[in-house]
Short mmCIF file of C-alpha atoms and ligand atoms in Angstrom, two decimals:
data_model
loop_
_atom_site.label_atom_id
_atom_site.label_comp_id
_atom_site.label_asym_id
_atom_site.label_seq_id
_atom_site.Cartn_x
_atom_site.Cartn_y
_atom_site.Cartn_z
CA MET O 1043 -42.54 45.70 64.14
CA SER O 1044 -45.36 43.39 65.18
CA ILE O 1045 -44.25 39.81 65.91
CA LEU O 1046 -46.39 36.66 66.08
CA VAL O 1047 -45.18 34.14 68.66
CA THR O 1048 -46.67 30.64 68.47
CA GLY O 1049 -46.40 28.27 71.44
CA ALA O 1050 -46.25 31.02 74.11
CA THR O 1051 -48.13 28.75 76.55
CA GLY O 1052 -45.19 26.33 76.28
CA TYR O 1053 -41.78 26.32 77.93
CA VAL O 1054 -39.67 27.87 75.14
CA GLY O 1055 -42.43 30.13 73.77
CA ALA O 1056 -42.96 31.67 77.22
CA TYR O 1057 -39.21 32.38 77.50
CA VAL O 1058 -39.30 34.01 74.06
CA ALA O 1059 -42.43 36.08 74.74
CA ALA O 1060 -41.05 37.27 78.11
CA GLU O 1061 -37.69 38.19 76.56
CA LEU O 1062 -39.46 40.24 73.87
CA LEU O 1063 -41.72 41.93 76.42
CA GLN O 1064 -38.95 42.75 78.89
CA LYS O 1065 -36.16 43.81 76.54
CA HIS O 1066 -37.86 45.00 73.34
CA GLN O 1067 -40.67 47.34 72.38
CA ASP O 1068 -42.42 45.46 69.56
CA PRO O 1069 -46.14 44.70 69.78
CA LEU O 1070 -46.74 40.95 70.17
CA VAL O 1071 -49.47 38.73 68.81
CA LEU O 1072 -49.69 35.46 70.75
CA LEU O 1073 -51.49 32.52 69.15
CA VAL O 1074 -53.11 30.48 71.92
CA ARG O 1075 -55.14 27.27 71.75
CA ALA O 1076 -58.15 28.05 73.93
CA GLN O 1077 -61.94 28.10 73.75
CA SER O 1078 -62.30 31.58 75.23
CA GLU O 1079 -60.26 34.68 75.91
CA ALA O 1080 -60.52 34.03 79.66
CA GLU O 1081 -59.05 30.55 79.20
CA ALA O 1082 -56.28 31.98 77.00
CA MET O 1083 -55.35 34.56 79.67
CA SER O 1084 -55.28 31.94 82.37
CA ARG O 1085 -53.08 29.62 80.26
CA LEU O 1086 -50.69 32.44 79.32
CA TRP O 1087 -50.38 33.51 82.95
CA HIS O 1088 -49.63 29.89 83.86
CA ALA O 1089 -46.70 29.84 81.40
CA LEU O 1090 -45.42 33.39 81.89
CA GLN O 1091 -45.44 33.65 85.69
CA LEU O 1092 -41.97 32.14 85.79
CA HIS O 1093 -40.82 35.35 84.10
CA LEU O 1094 -43.27 38.14 84.95
CA SER O 1095 -45.13 39.48 87.97
CA LEU O 1096 -48.94 39.54 87.68
CA GLU O 1097 -48.79 43.33 87.59
CA HIS O 1098 -46.36 43.39 84.66
CA PHE O 1099 -48.26 40.64 82.87
CA ARG O 1100 -51.45 42.71 83.06
CA GLU O 1101 -49.63 45.88 81.96
CA PHE O 1102 -48.23 44.11 78.91
CA LEU O 1103 -51.64 42.63 78.08
CA ALA O 1104 -53.16 46.09 78.17
CA SER O 1105 -50.41 47.79 76.17
CA ARG O 1106 -48.51 45.51 73.79
CA VAL O 1107 -50.01 42.04 73.59
CA ARG O 1108 -52.85 40.84 71.41
CA VAL O 1109 -54.04 37.32 72.01
CA VAL O 1110 -55.44 35.41 69.05
CA LEU O 1111 -57.30 32.19 69.73
CA GLY O 1112 -56.19 29.64 67.17
CA ASP O 1113 -54.58 26.36 66.28
CA VAL O 1114 -51.74 25.79 63.81
CA THR O 1115 -53.38 22.62 62.50
CA LEU O 1116 -56.48 24.50 61.30
CA PRO O 1117 -56.68 26.28 57.94
CA ARG O 1118 -55.65 29.96 58.34
CA LEU O 1119 -54.77 29.08 61.98
CA GLY O 1120 -58.49 28.79 62.67
CA GLN O 1121 -59.18 32.44 61.73
CA GLY O 1122 -62.03 33.64 59.56
CA GLU O 1123 -61.00 35.26 56.27
CA ALA O 1124 -61.35 38.84 57.50
CA ASN O 1125 -59.41 38.19 60.71
CA TYR O 1126 -56.71 36.38 58.79
CA ARG O 1127 -56.33 39.32 56.37
CA THR O 1128 -56.00 41.69 59.34
CA LEU O 1129 -53.35 39.42 60.86
CA VAL O 1130 -51.41 39.36 57.58
CA SER O 1131 -51.55 43.14 57.22
CA GLN O 1132 -50.43 43.80 60.83
CA LEU O 1133 -47.54 41.35 61.22
CA HIS O 1134 -43.88 41.86 60.30
CA GLY O 1135 -42.27 38.76 61.78
CA ILE O 1136 -43.02 35.32 63.19
CA ILE O 1137 -41.25 33.25 65.85
CA HIS O 1138 -42.64 29.74 65.49
CA CYS O 1139 -42.16 27.83 68.75
CA ALA O 1140 -45.35 25.71 68.74
CA ALA O 1141 -44.70 22.01 68.33
CA ALA O 1142 -45.73 18.56 69.53
CA LEU O 1143 -42.92 17.01 71.54
CA THR O 1144 -44.79 13.78 72.22
CA ARG O 1145 -43.00 10.51 71.51
CA LYS O 1146 -46.25 8.59 71.87
CA SER O 1147 -48.32 9.85 68.92
CA GLU O 1148 -46.85 9.90 65.43
CA ARG O 1149 -50.15 11.35 64.19
CA THR O 1150 -49.90 14.38 66.53
CA CYS O 1151 -46.28 14.98 65.48
CA TYR O 1152 -47.27 14.95 61.81
CA ASN O 1153 -50.27 17.20 62.37
CA VAL O 1154 -48.57 19.84 64.52
CA ASN O 1155 -44.93 19.75 63.41
CA LEU O 1156 -45.60 19.35 59.70
CA ARG O 1157 -49.11 20.47 58.74
CA GLY O 1158 -48.98 23.12 61.47
CA ALA O 1159 -45.56 24.39 60.38
CA LEU O 1160 -46.85 24.60 56.79
CA THR O 1161 -49.79 26.74 57.91
CA VAL O 1162 -47.45 29.13 59.74
CA ILE O 1163 -45.11 29.21 56.72
CA GLN O 1164 -48.10 30.11 54.52
CA LEU O 1165 -48.80 33.03 56.84
CA ALA O 1166 -45.16 34.13 56.52
CA ARG O 1167 -45.45 34.01 52.73
CA ALA O 1168 -48.70 35.98 52.81
CA ILE O 1169 -47.03 38.69 54.96
CA ASP O 1170 -44.10 38.78 52.57
CA ALA O 1171 -46.38 39.15 49.55
CA ASP O 1172 -48.44 41.84 51.30
CA HIS O 1173 -45.78 44.23 52.62
CA GLY O 1174 -42.52 42.31 53.08
CA LEU O 1175 -41.66 39.84 55.84
CA ASN O 1176 -39.05 40.98 58.31
CA ARG O 1177 -38.07 37.50 59.51
CA PHE O 1178 -39.48 34.00 60.07
CA THR O 1179 -37.70 32.34 62.99
CA HIS O 1180 -38.28 28.62 63.12
CA VAL O 1181 -37.50 26.81 66.37
CA SER O 1182 -36.20 23.37 65.52
CA THR O 1183 -34.06 20.95 67.54
CA GLU O 1184 -30.67 19.19 67.51
CA ALA O 1185 -32.67 15.97 67.20
CA VAL O 1186 -33.02 16.62 63.44
CA ALA O 1187 -29.46 15.29 63.13
CA GLY O 1188 -30.74 11.73 63.69
CA HIS O 1189 -28.62 8.88 65.05
CA ARG O 1190 -25.20 10.22 65.93
CA GLN O 1191 -22.32 8.86 67.94
CA ASP O 1192 -19.07 10.55 68.89
CA GLU O 1193 -19.37 13.27 66.22
CA HIS O 1194 -18.77 16.99 65.88
CA VAL O 1195 -21.77 18.28 63.91
CA LEU O 1196 -21.68 21.57 62.01
CA GLU O 1197 -24.98 23.28 61.20
CA ASP O 1198 -24.81 22.55 57.47
CA ALA O 1199 -24.03 18.86 58.01
CA ALA O 1200 -26.82 18.08 60.50
CA ILE O 1201 -29.49 17.14 57.98
CA ASP O 1202 -28.61 13.81 56.43
CA TRP O 1203 -31.47 12.21 54.50
CA GLN O 1204 -29.75 8.80 54.52
CA ARG O 1205 -29.62 8.64 58.31
CA GLU O 1206 -32.15 7.02 60.66
CA ASP O 1207 -34.26 9.40 62.76
CA TYR O 1208 -34.73 8.77 66.46
CA ASP O 1209 -38.49 9.07 66.51
CA PRO O 1210 -41.48 10.75 64.80
CA TYR O 1211 -40.74 13.99 66.70
CA ALA O 1212 -37.23 14.19 65.25
CA ARG O 1213 -38.45 13.12 61.78
CA THR O 1214 -41.22 15.71 61.60
CA LYS O 1215 -38.97 18.48 62.90
CA LYS O 1216 -36.43 17.58 60.20
CA LEU O 1217 -39.10 17.71 57.50
CA ALA O 1218 -40.40 21.01 58.88
CA GLU O 1219 -36.92 22.54 58.47
CA HIS O 1220 -37.05 21.34 54.85
CA LEU O 1221 -40.40 23.09 54.32
CA VAL O 1222 -38.98 26.34 55.73
CA ARG O 1223 -35.94 26.21 53.41
CA GLU O 1224 -38.05 25.40 50.37
CA LEU O 1225 -40.93 27.80 50.96
CA VAL O 1226 -39.69 30.88 52.82
CA PRO O 1227 -37.60 33.21 50.65
CA ALA O 1228 -33.85 32.99 51.35
CA GLY O 1229 -32.64 35.74 53.66
CA LYS O 1230 -36.04 35.96 55.35
CA PHE O 1231 -35.83 32.93 57.62
CA VAL O 1232 -33.58 31.67 60.35
CA ILE O 1233 -33.65 28.16 61.81
CA VAL O 1234 -32.48 27.61 65.39
CA ARG O 1235 -31.69 24.20 66.86
CA PRO O 1236 -31.65 24.18 70.66
CA ALA O 1237 -29.87 21.46 72.62
CA ILE O 1238 -31.45 20.03 75.82
CA ILE O 1239 -32.84 23.06 77.66
CA LEU O 1240 -32.60 22.77 81.44
CA GLY O 1241 -33.21 25.44 84.05
CA ASP O 1242 -32.05 29.02 84.04
CA SER O 1243 -28.59 30.31 84.85
CA ARG O 1244 -30.05 33.41 86.60
CA HIS O 1245 -32.35 31.73 89.15
CA ALA O 1246 -33.30 28.35 90.57
CA GLU O 1247 -36.94 28.26 89.45
CA THR O 1248 -38.12 26.24 86.48
CA THR O 1249 -41.44 24.96 85.14
CA GLN O 1250 -39.99 21.99 83.25
CA PHE O 1251 -39.03 18.95 85.23
CA ASP O 1252 -39.01 15.88 82.96
CA MET O 1253 -35.29 15.83 82.26
CA LEU O 1254 -34.51 16.79 85.88
CA ARG O 1255 -36.55 13.80 87.06
CA ALA O 1256 -34.58 11.59 84.69
CA PHE O 1257 -31.30 12.99 86.11
CA VAL O 1258 -32.36 12.47 89.69
CA ALA O 1259 -33.51 8.91 88.88
CA LEU O 1260 -30.14 8.24 87.25
CA ALA O 1261 -28.24 9.86 90.10
CA ALA O 1262 -29.94 7.44 92.51
CA LEU O 1263 -28.38 4.48 90.69
CA PRO O 1264 -25.12 3.17 92.15
CA ALA O 1265 -23.69 2.65 88.66
CA LEU O 1266 -24.35 4.39 85.34
CA PRO O 1267 -24.11 2.79 81.90
CA PHE O 1268 -22.32 5.80 80.36
CA SER O 1269 -18.75 6.73 79.73
CA PRO O 1270 -17.61 9.36 82.28
CA ASP O 1271 -16.00 11.21 79.36
CA ALA O 1272 -19.12 11.35 77.19
CA ARG O 1273 -20.41 14.86 76.62
CA LEU O 1274 -23.93 16.08 77.39
CA ASP O 1275 -25.25 19.10 75.53
CA ILE O 1276 -27.33 21.08 78.05
CA VAL O 1277 -28.11 24.80 77.86
CA PRO O 1278 -30.10 27.12 80.16
CA GLY O 1279 -33.45 28.65 79.15
CA ASP O 1280 -32.16 32.24 79.44
CA PHE O 1281 -29.48 31.52 76.82
CA ILE O 1282 -32.16 30.08 74.51
CA ALA O 1283 -34.47 33.09 74.92
CA GLU O 1284 -31.65 35.61 74.36
CA SER O 1285 -30.41 33.71 71.33
CA ILE O 1286 -33.79 33.22 69.63
CA VAL O 1287 -34.87 36.81 70.17
CA GLY O 1288 -31.38 38.18 69.47
CA LEU O 1289 -31.27 36.41 66.10
CA HIS O 1290 -34.85 37.31 65.22
CA GLN O 1291 -34.21 40.99 65.84
CA LYS O 1292 -30.75 41.31 64.31
CA PRO O 1293 -30.64 42.61 60.74
CA GLY O 1294 -28.33 40.92 58.22
CA LEU O 1295 -27.55 37.57 59.84
CA ARG O 1296 -24.48 35.77 58.54
CA TYR O 1297 -26.15 32.33 58.41
CA ASP O 1298 -29.62 30.83 58.05
CA THR O 1299 -29.17 28.09 60.70
CA TYR O 1300 -27.72 28.20 64.23
CA HIS O 1301 -27.12 25.54 66.85
CA LEU O 1302 -28.10 26.87 70.27
CA SER O 1303 -25.83 24.46 72.03
CA ALA O 1304 -22.92 24.20 74.42
CA GLY O 1305 -20.58 23.34 71.53
CA SER O 1306 -17.12 22.19 72.52
CA ASP O 1307 -17.84 23.43 76.07
CA ALA O 1308 -20.47 20.66 76.47
CA GLU O 1309 -19.68 19.07 79.82
CA ARG O 1310 -18.68 15.49 80.41
CA PHE O 1311 -20.88 13.04 82.30
CA GLN O 1312 -18.43 12.90 85.18
CA ALA O 1313 -18.66 16.67 85.81
CA ILE O 1314 -22.47 16.62 85.62
CA ALA O 1315 -22.83 13.51 87.79
CA ASP O 1316 -20.52 15.07 90.39
CA ALA O 1317 -22.54 18.31 90.39
CA VAL O 1318 -25.86 16.42 90.72
CA ALA O 1319 -24.44 14.20 93.49
CA HIS O 1320 -23.16 17.28 95.30
CA ALA O 1321 -26.61 18.91 95.02
CA ARG O 1322 -28.19 15.81 96.58
CA GLY O 1323 -25.53 15.52 99.26
CA LYS O 1324 -24.71 12.00 98.08
CA ARG O 1325 -21.69 10.24 96.62
CA GLY O 1326 -21.45 10.22 92.83
CA PRO O 1327 -22.14 7.01 90.88
CA VAL O 1328 -19.53 4.80 89.25
CA PHE O 1329 -19.49 4.52 85.46
CA VAL O 1330 -19.83 1.13 83.76
CA PRO O 1331 -20.18 1.92 80.04
CA TRP O 1332 -20.05 -1.76 79.03
CA THR O 1333 -23.54 -2.23 80.56
CA ARG O 1334 -25.13 0.05 77.94
CA LYS O 1335 -26.90 -2.69 75.95
CA PRO O 1336 -28.51 -4.46 78.95
CA PHE O 1337 -29.46 -1.03 80.36
CA GLU O 1338 -31.20 -0.05 77.11
CA LEU O 1339 -32.99 -3.41 77.04
CA LEU O 1340 -34.15 -2.97 80.63
CA VAL O 1341 -35.42 0.57 80.01
CA ASN O 1342 -37.32 -0.56 76.88
CA LEU O 1343 -38.82 -3.46 78.85
CA LEU O 1344 -39.92 -1.25 81.74
CA ALA O 1345 -41.31 1.39 79.36
CA HIS O 1346 -43.67 -1.26 77.96
CA PRO O 1347 -47.39 -0.85 78.96
CA GLN O 1348 -46.91 -3.78 81.37
CA GLY O 1349 -43.80 -2.15 82.83
CA GLY O 1350 -45.41 -1.66 86.23
CA GLU O 1351 -44.52 1.04 88.76
CA LEU O 1352 -41.24 1.99 87.12
CA ARG O 1353 -42.90 2.61 83.75
CA ARG O 1354 -43.10 6.42 84.04
CA GLY O 1355 -39.41 6.82 84.85
CA ALA O 1356 -38.47 4.30 82.16
CA MET O 1357 -40.52 6.17 79.55
CA LEU O 1358 -38.77 9.41 80.44
CA LEU O 1359 -35.38 7.75 80.22
CA LYS O 1360 -36.33 6.22 76.86
CA VAL O 1361 -37.05 9.69 75.45
CA PHE O 1362 -33.79 11.14 76.73
CA MET O 1363 -31.59 8.08 76.19
CA PRO O 1364 -30.31 9.08 72.73
CA TYR O 1365 -29.16 12.43 74.10
CA LEU O 1366 -27.41 10.68 76.99
CA PHE O 1367 -25.53 8.23 74.80
CA TRP O 1368 -24.68 10.12 71.61
CA ASN O 1369 -21.60 11.95 72.94
CA THR O 1370 -21.86 14.41 70.12
CA VAL O 1371 -20.83 18.05 69.97
CA PHE O 1372 -23.11 20.40 68.10
CA ASP O 1373 -20.86 23.21 67.00
CA ASN O 1374 -21.91 26.60 68.39
CA GLN O 1375 -19.32 28.92 66.86
CA ARG O 1376 -21.99 30.59 64.73
CA ILE O 1377 -24.17 31.76 67.62
CA VAL O 1378 -21.12 32.72 69.69
CA GLU O 1379 -19.82 34.85 66.80
CA GLU O 1380 -23.20 36.32 65.90
CA LEU O 1381 -24.37 37.33 69.37
CA GLY O 1382 -21.13 37.19 71.32
CA GLN O 1383 -22.45 34.94 74.07
CA ARG O 1384 -21.87 31.43 75.34
CA PRO O 1385 -24.26 29.39 77.49
CA LYS O 1386 -23.30 28.92 81.16
CA ALA O 1387 -22.15 25.43 82.07
CA PHE O 1388 -24.89 23.23 83.60
CA SER O 1389 -22.68 22.31 86.56
CA SER O 1390 -22.38 26.01 87.43
CA TYR O 1391 -26.12 26.45 88.05
CA CYS O 1392 -27.54 22.95 88.60
CA TYR O 1393 -27.20 22.95 92.40
CA PRO O 1394 -29.98 25.50 93.17
CA LEU O 1395 -32.05 24.14 90.27
CA LEU O 1396 -32.08 20.62 91.70
CA GLN O 1397 -32.75 21.92 95.19
CA PHE O 1398 -35.75 23.86 93.87
CA ALA O 1399 -37.03 20.81 91.98
CA GLN O 1400 -36.72 18.53 94.99
CA GLN O 1401 -38.16 21.01 97.49
CA HIS O 1402 -41.21 21.48 95.26
CA HIS O 1403 -41.56 17.79 94.41
CA PHE O 1404 -40.86 18.47 90.73
CA ARG O 1405 -43.81 20.82 90.38
CA TYR O 1406 -43.75 24.60 89.97
CA PRO O 1407 -45.85 26.31 92.68
CA TYR O 1408 -48.25 27.87 90.20
CA ARG O 1409 -50.42 30.84 91.16
CA ALA O 1410 -53.88 30.75 89.58
CA TRP O 1411 -55.12 33.53 87.29
CA PRO O 1412 -57.30 35.63 89.61
CA ALA O 1413 -60.99 34.77 89.20
CA GLY O 1414 -62.87 37.51 87.37
CA ALA O 1415 -59.63 39.16 86.17
CA PRO O 1416 -60.36 41.57 83.32
CA ALA O 1417 -59.74 40.31 79.79
CA GLN O 1418 -57.06 41.86 77.58
CA GLY O 1419 -57.10 45.54 76.84
CA SER O 1420 -59.86 46.27 79.40
N1 NAP U 579 -37.73 21.94 75.64
C1 NAP U 579 -36.59 21.56 75.10
O1 NAP U 579 -35.66 21.06 75.79
C2 NAP U 579 -36.37 21.74 73.61
C3 NAP U 579 -35.14 21.34 73.07
C4 NAP U 579 -34.91 21.50 71.70
C5 NAP U 579 -35.89 22.07 70.91
N2 NAP U 579 -37.08 22.45 71.45
C6 NAP U 579 -38.09 23.04 70.54
O2 NAP U 579 -38.66 24.17 71.17
C7 NAP U 579 -40.01 24.34 70.73
C8 NAP U 579 -40.93 24.50 71.92
O3 NAP U 579 -40.78 23.36 72.77
P1 NAP U 579 -41.28 23.41 74.28
O4 NAP U 579 -40.30 22.67 75.10
O5 NAP U 579 -41.63 24.81 74.63
O6 NAP U 579 -42.62 22.56 74.19
P2 NAP U 579 -43.95 22.70 75.04
O7 NAP U 579 -43.66 23.25 76.38
O8 NAP U 579 -44.64 21.38 74.92
O9 NAP U 579 -44.80 23.79 74.25
C9 NAP U 579 -45.37 23.52 73.02
C10 NAP U 579 -46.22 24.71 72.61
O10 NAP U 579 -46.77 24.43 71.32
C11 NAP U 579 -48.16 24.70 71.40
N3 NAP U 579 -48.93 23.89 70.45
C12 NAP U 579 -48.93 22.55 70.33
N4 NAP U 579 -49.82 22.18 69.40
C13 NAP U 579 -50.38 23.32 68.92
C14 NAP U 579 -51.38 23.58 67.96
N5 NAP U 579 -51.98 22.60 67.28
N6 NAP U 579 -51.71 24.89 67.71
C15 NAP U 579 -51.13 25.90 68.41
N7 NAP U 579 -50.19 25.70 69.35
C16 NAP U 579 -49.83 24.41 69.60
C17 NAP U 579 -48.54 24.32 72.82
O11 NAP U 579 -49.80 24.86 73.12
P3 NAP U 579 -50.74 24.22 74.28
O12 NAP U 579 -50.28 24.89 75.54
O13 NAP U 579 -52.10 24.60 73.85
O14 NAP U 579 -50.50 22.75 74.27
C18 NAP U 579 -47.38 24.96 73.57
O15 NAP U 579 -47.60 26.35 73.69
C19 NAP U 579 -40.33 23.13 69.86
O16 NAP U 579 -40.22 23.50 68.52
C20 NAP U 579 -39.26 22.12 70.24
O17 NAP U 579 -38.99 21.28 69.15
C21 NAP U 579 -37.35 22.30 72.79
#
């Protein structure tokens, strides 16, 4: 059953592609934004080396992976008519991970998360009309739930059209879910909403550092503007990959939407702050929740273009601030029931993760794609 994965050069897409390659047999088609096949190989290797050795990567390229150069914002994903028809006739399923996560450009969010999602949905419909679609798996986010505070959110209650969205990213992801529900035949799609994805419960290495930087910056403060009892919904990348692929591959799912979250096991700030402090060999911060408003004002001020040296850290905090304050549980009973697995607690694996991040100065030690390496299939 041939599966198209979009966004495989990204963090989640690489986890998904690696999970499919390592634990399943299906041929994969990877849509990559690149000017040439050589550039596509190099970019895929960049993303996938966290998961695969160079030898295995090459073996998979030669045996089971077809790379298609394209862009979700272009008509027919940038394919000519004949190529597009071939794609339609060969594919059975789609896992749509590609997205714009930028908080800076509303235009990019609309183009990629909405127009792009529509183009991928049209492909799913064409496959269905041609020979029957196996499944369209749409990777969404908890952020579609908009402004929340101290709530327990069930999957079917997350979308509330009367509620304010956090930002254009959240708004466009919410609208994209709507497109999927309206346009992909019922029973043929599944929507997954990951929580904050941080690290991997099996090993220390990661390629994504933004949230870790924010944590380390926060951990350096003597006092934090949060309640020590507030919950933070963090899940490891391996849980996300197993869940997305597990749902995509499982026939007869019970539901059409799943939170990939820590659910009621989401840890409290105190536990996470203690674990981070322990990892850094420092004392944990004190909690002063009544300073929330001035803290938010300060972060917004520093995130301003004239914010000076602290601007980068402030911008990161601004993006993550809603997740830090909302103290909301996204119910995960559905995924636990469906696949029989729970995510590991962040505090149980954050120590080596933070050590890795700090030792490598918040940068993965990437190995370059060997110059002159043969292109796919050769
Ligand atoms: N990371 C998290 O903590 C998190 C949490 C909740 C939900 N999610 C969801 O997970 C999904 C993937 O996120 P991520 O963290 O993996 O993001 P990411 O690392 O930024 O990856 C985004 C991917 O989308 C691709 N893409 C962007 N624009 C495209 C276009 N016009 N045409 C084709 N491909 C395009 C990127 O390709 P290039 O390499 O060419 O840019 C990249 O492969 C998103 O749907 C996001 O909403 C992520």
